[in-house]
mmCIF file of C-alpha atoms and ligand atoms in Angstrom:
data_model
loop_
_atom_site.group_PDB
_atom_site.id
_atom_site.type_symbol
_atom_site.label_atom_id
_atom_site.label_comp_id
_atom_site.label_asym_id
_atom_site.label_seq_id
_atom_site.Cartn_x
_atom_site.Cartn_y
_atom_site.Cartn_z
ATOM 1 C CA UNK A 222 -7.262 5.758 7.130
ATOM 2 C CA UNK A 223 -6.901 5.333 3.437
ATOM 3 C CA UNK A 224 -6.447 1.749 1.775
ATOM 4 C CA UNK A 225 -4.289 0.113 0.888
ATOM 5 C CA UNK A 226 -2.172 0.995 3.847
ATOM 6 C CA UNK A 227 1.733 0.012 4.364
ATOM 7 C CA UNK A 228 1.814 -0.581 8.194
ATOM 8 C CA UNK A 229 5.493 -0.997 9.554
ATOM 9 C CA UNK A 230 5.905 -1.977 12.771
ATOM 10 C CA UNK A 231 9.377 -0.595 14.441
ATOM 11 C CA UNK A 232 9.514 -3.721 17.620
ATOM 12 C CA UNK A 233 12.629 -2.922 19.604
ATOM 13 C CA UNK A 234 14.881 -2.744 16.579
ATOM 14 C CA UNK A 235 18.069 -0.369 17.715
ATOM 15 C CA UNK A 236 17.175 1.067 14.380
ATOM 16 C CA UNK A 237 14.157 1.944 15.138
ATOM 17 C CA UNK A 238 13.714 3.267 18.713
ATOM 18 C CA UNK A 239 14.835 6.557 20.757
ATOM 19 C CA UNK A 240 15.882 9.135 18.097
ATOM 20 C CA UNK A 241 16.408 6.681 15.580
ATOM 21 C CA UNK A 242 12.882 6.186 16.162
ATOM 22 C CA UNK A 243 12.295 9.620 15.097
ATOM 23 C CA UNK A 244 14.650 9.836 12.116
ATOM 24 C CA UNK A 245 13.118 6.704 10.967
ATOM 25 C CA UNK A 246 9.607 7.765 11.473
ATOM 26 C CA UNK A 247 10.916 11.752 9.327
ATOM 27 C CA UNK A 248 11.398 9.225 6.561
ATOM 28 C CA UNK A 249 8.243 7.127 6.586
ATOM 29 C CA UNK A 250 6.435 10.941 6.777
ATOM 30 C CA UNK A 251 8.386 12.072 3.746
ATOM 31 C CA UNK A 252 7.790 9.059 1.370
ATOM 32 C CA UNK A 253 4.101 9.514 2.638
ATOM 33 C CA UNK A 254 3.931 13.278 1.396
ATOM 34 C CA UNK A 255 6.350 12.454 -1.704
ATOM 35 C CA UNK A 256 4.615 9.946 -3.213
ATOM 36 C CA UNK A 257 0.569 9.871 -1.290
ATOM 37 C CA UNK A 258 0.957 6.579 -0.552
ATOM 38 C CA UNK A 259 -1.038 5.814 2.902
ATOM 39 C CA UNK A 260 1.810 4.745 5.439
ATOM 40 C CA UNK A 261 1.761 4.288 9.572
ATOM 41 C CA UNK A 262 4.056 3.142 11.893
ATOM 42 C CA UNK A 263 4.220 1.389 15.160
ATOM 43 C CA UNK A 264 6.156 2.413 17.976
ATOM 44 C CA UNK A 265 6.951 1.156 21.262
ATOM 45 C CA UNK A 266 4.787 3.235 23.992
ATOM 46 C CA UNK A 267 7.750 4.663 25.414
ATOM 47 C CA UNK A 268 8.682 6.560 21.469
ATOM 48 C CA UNK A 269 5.300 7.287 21.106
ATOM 49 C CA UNK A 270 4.954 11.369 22.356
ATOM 50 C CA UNK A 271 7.664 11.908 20.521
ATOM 51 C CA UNK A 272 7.330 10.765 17.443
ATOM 52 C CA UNK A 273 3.951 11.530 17.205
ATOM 53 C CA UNK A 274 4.103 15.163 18.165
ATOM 54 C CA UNK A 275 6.901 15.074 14.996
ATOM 55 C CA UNK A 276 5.360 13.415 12.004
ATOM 56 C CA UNK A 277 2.271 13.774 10.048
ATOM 57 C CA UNK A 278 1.315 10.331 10.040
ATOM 58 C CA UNK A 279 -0.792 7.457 12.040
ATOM 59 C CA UNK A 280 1.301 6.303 14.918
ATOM 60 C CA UNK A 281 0.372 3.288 16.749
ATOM 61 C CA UNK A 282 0.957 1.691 19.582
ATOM 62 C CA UNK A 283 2.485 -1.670 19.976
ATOM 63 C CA UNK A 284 0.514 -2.736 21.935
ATOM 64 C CA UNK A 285 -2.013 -1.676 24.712
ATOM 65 C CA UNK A 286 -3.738 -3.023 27.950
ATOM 66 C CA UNK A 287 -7.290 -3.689 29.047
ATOM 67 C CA UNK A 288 -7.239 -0.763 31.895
ATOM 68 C CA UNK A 289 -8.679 2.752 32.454
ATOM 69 C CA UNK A 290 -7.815 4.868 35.111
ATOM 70 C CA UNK A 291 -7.499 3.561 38.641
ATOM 71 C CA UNK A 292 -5.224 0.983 40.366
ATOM 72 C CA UNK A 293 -2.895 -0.588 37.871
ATOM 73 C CA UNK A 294 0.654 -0.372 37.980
ATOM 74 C CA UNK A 295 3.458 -0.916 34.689
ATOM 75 C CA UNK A 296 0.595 -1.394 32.503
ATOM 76 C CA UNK A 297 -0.175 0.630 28.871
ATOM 77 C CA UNK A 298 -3.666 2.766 28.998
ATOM 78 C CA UNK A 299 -5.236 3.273 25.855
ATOM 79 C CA UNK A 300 -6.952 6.844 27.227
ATOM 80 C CA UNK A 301 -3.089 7.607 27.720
ATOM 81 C CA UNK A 302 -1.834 6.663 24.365
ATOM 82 C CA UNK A 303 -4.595 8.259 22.725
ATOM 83 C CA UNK A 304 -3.783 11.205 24.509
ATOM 84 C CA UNK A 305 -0.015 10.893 23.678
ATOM 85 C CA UNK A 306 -1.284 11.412 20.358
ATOM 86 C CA UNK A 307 -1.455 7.978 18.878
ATOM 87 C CA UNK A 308 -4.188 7.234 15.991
ATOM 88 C CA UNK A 309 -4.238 3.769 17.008
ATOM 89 C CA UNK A 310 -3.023 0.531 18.328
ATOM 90 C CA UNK A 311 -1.456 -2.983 16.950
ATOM 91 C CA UNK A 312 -3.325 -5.834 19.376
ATOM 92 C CA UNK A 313 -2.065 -9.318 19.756
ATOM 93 C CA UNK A 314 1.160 -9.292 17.539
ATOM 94 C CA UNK A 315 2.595 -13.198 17.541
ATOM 95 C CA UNK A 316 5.325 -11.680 19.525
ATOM 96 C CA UNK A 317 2.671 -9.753 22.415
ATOM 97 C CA UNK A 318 -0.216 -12.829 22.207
ATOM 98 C CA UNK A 319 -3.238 -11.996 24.959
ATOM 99 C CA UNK A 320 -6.103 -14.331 26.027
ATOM 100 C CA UNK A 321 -9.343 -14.559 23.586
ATOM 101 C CA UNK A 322 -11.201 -12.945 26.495
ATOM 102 C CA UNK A 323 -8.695 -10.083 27.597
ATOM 103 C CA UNK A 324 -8.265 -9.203 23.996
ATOM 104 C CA UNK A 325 -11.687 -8.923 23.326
ATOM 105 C CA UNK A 326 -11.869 -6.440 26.461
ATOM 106 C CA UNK A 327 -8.366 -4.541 25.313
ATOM 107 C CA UNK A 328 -10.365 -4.344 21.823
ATOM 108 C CA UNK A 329 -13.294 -2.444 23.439
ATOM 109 C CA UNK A 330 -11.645 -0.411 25.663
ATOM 110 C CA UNK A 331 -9.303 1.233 22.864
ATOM 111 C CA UNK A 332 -12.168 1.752 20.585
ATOM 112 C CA UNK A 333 -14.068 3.040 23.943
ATOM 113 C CA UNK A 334 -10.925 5.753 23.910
ATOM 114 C CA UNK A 335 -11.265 6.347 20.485
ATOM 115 C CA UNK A 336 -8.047 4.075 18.936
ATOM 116 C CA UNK A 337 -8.156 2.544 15.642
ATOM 117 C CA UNK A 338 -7.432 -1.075 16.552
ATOM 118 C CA UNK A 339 -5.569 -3.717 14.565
ATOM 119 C CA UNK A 340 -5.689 -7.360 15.520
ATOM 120 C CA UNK A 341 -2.802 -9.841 14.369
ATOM 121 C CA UNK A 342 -3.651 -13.726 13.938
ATOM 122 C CA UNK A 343 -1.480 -16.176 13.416
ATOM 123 C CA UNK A 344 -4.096 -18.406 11.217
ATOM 124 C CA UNK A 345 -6.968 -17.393 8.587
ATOM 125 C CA UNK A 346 -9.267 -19.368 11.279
ATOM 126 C CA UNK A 347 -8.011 -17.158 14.371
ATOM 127 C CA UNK A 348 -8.504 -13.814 11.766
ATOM 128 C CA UNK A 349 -12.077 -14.738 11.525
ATOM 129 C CA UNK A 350 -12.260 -15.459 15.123
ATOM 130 C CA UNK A 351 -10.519 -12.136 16.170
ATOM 131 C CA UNK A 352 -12.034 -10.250 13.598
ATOM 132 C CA UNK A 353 -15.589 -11.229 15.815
ATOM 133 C CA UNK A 354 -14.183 -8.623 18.370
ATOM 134 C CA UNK A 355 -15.002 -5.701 15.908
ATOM 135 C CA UNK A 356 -11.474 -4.638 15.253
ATOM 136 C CA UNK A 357 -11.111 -1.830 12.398
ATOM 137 C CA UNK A 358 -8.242 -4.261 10.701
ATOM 138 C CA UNK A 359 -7.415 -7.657 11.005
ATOM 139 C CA UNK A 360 -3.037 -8.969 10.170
ATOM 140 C CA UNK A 361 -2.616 -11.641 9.498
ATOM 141 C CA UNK A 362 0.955 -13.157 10.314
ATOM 142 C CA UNK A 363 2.615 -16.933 9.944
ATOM 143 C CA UNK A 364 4.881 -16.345 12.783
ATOM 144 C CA UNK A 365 6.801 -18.965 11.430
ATOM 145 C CA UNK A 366 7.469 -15.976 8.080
ATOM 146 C CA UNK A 367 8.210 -13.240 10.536
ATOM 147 C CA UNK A 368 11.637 -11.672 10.796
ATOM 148 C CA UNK A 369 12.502 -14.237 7.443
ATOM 149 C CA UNK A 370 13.176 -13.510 3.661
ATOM 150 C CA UNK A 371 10.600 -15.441 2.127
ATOM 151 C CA UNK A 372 7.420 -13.459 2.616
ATOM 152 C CA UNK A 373 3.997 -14.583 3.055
ATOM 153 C CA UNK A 374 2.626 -13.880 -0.201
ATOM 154 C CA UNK A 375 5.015 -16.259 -1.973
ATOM 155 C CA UNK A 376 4.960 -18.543 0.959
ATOM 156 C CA UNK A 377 1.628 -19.084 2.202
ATOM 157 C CA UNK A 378 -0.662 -16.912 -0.654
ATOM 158 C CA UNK A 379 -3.543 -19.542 0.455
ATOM 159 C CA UNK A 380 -3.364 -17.883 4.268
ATOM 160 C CA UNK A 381 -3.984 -14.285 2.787
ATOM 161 C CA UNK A 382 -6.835 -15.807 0.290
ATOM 162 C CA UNK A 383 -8.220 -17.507 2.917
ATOM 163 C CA UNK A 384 -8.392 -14.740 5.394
ATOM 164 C CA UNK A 385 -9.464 -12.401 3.145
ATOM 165 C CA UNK A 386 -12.600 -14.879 2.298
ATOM 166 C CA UNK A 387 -13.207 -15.422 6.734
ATOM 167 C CA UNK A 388 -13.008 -11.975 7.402
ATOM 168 C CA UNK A 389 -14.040 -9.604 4.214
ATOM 169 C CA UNK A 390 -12.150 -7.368 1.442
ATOM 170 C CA UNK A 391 -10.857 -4.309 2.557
ATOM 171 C CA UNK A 392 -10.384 -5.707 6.325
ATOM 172 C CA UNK A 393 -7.911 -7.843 6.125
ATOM 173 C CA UNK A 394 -3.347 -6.853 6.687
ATOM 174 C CA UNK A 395 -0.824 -9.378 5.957
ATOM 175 C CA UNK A 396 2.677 -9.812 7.222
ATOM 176 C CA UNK A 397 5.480 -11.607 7.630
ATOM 177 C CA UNK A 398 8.589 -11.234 5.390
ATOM 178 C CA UNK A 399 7.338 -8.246 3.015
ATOM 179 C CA UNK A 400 10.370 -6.593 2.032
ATOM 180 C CA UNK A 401 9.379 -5.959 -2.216
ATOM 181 C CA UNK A 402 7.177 -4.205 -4.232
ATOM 182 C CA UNK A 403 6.040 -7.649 -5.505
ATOM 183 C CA UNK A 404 5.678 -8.887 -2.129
ATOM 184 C CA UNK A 405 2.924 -5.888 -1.778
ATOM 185 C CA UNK A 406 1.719 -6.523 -5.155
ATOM 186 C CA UNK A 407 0.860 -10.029 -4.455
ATOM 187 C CA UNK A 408 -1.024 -9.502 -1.074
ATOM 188 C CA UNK A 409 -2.646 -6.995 -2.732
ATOM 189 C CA UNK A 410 -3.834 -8.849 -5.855
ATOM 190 C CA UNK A 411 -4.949 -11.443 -3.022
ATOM 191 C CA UNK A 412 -7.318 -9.019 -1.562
ATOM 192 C CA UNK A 413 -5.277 -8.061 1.174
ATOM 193 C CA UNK A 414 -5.971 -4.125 2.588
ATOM 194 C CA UNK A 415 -2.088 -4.219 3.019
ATOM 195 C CA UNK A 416 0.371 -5.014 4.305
ATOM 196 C CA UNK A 417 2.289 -5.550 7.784
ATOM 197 C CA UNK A 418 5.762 -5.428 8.053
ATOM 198 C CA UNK A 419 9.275 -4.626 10.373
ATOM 199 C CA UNK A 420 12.712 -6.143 9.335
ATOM 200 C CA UNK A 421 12.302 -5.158 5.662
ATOM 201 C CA UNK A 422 12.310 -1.550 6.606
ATOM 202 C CA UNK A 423 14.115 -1.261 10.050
ATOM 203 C CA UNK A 424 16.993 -3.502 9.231
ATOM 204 C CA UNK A 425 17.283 -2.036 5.769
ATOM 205 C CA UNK A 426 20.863 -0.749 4.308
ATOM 206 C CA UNK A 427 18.846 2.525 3.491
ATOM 207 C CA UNK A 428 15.242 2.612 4.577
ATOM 208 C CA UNK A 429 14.706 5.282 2.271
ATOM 209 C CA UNK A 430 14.543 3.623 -0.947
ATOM 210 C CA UNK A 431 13.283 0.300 0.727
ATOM 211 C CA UNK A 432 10.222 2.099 1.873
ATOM 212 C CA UNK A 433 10.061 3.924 -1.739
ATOM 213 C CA UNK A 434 10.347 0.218 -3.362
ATOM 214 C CA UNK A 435 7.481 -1.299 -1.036
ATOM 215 C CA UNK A 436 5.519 1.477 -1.875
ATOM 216 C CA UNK A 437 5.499 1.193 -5.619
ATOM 217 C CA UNK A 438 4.014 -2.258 -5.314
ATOM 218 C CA UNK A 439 0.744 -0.562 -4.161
ATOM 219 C CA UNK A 440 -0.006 0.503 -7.755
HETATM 220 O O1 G3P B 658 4.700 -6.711 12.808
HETATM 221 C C1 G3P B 658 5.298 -7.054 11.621
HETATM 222 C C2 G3P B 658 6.126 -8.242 11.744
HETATM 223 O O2 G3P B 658 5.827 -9.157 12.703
HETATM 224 C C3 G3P B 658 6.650 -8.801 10.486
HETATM 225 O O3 G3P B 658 8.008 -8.750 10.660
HETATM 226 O O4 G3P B 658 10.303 -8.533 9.979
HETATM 227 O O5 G3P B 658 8.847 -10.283 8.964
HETATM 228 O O6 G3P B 658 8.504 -7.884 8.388
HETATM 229 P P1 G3P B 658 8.967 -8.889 9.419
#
């Protein structure tokens, strides 16, 4: 997947799930072809056929589990997202946290079925610490930031710096309040691969030319 990447996550926004799922994700595909900016989406596993099967663009999942086939009921297979058509999946999100040990298994097991896997941390220290199970991308969110105005780049720019010093350049997302082109900018002048974000885009008067401003920051 080409860097630097705008990753937004949909949640369980009513904005953002069922067909409005799919309208949002038309939108995110055609600000991707208009401009060539490299831009993905996460939806919840339920959204995730769908939208995939209708958009040229990575779709990944919110969130897996450590299981393959066999006796496991309610829980999210990686082998079946992949199949659903997902590119990859979002591990660990501050609002989904998993054990150290179960996420380093869930981490495996959805490379193992061929998923490109991004790990959220809360801290630079947990980044580096996650970033020791071989994920593909590392985001890095202050929960305390998410779902606010006041992003991480203005708020915390030492978390991104820091992170991107643990883990490596070109490895590293950050989140938590993006919602400008200068919030990219920043991240991005911080080292960051990215960015990470939700609310700026689902909750958006018209997601359109919020998603068109975000993306101008990445030049
Ligand atoms: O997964 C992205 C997210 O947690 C950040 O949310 O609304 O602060 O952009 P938001």
């Amino acid at each position: 997947m080409k860097l630097p990447l705008i990753l937004v996550n949909f949640k369980l926004y009513e904005q953002a799930t069922g067909e409005r799922a799919l309208k949002l994700a038309k939108i995110h595909e055609k600000i991707a072809e208009e401009t060539g900016a490299s831009i993905a989406i996460a939806v919840n596993a339920l959204d995730l056929q769908k939208v995939s099967e209708s958009v040229n663009l990575p779709v990944f999942s919110q969130h897996v589990d450590p299981v393959g086939f066999g006796s496991y009921t309610g829980r999210i297979m990686p082998y079946a997202v992949k199949g659903l058509g997902a590119y990859g999946t979002l591990l660990n999100h501050a609002e989904y946290p998993v054990e150290y040990e179960t996420l380093r298994e869930t981490v495996e097991r959805s490379r193992e079925a061929g998923l490109f896997v991004i790990v959220c941390a809360d801290t630079a220290e947990q980044a580096e610490k996650v970033a020791s199970f071989n994920p593909d991308l590392v985001a890095v969110e202050p929960p305390e930031l998410i779902g606010g105005d006041i992003s991480v780049s203005k708020a915390e720019p030492e978390i991104v710096e820091n992170a991107v010093r643990l883990v490596g350049e070109n490895r590293v997302l950050v989140g938590a309040g993006v919602k400008s082109a200068e919030d990219v900018k920043i991240a991005l002048s911080l080292g960051a691969a990215g960015v990470l974000l939700a609310s700026g885009i689902t909750k958006a008067e018209d997601p359109y030319y919020a998603l068109l401003d975000l993306v101008s920051g990445l030049k």
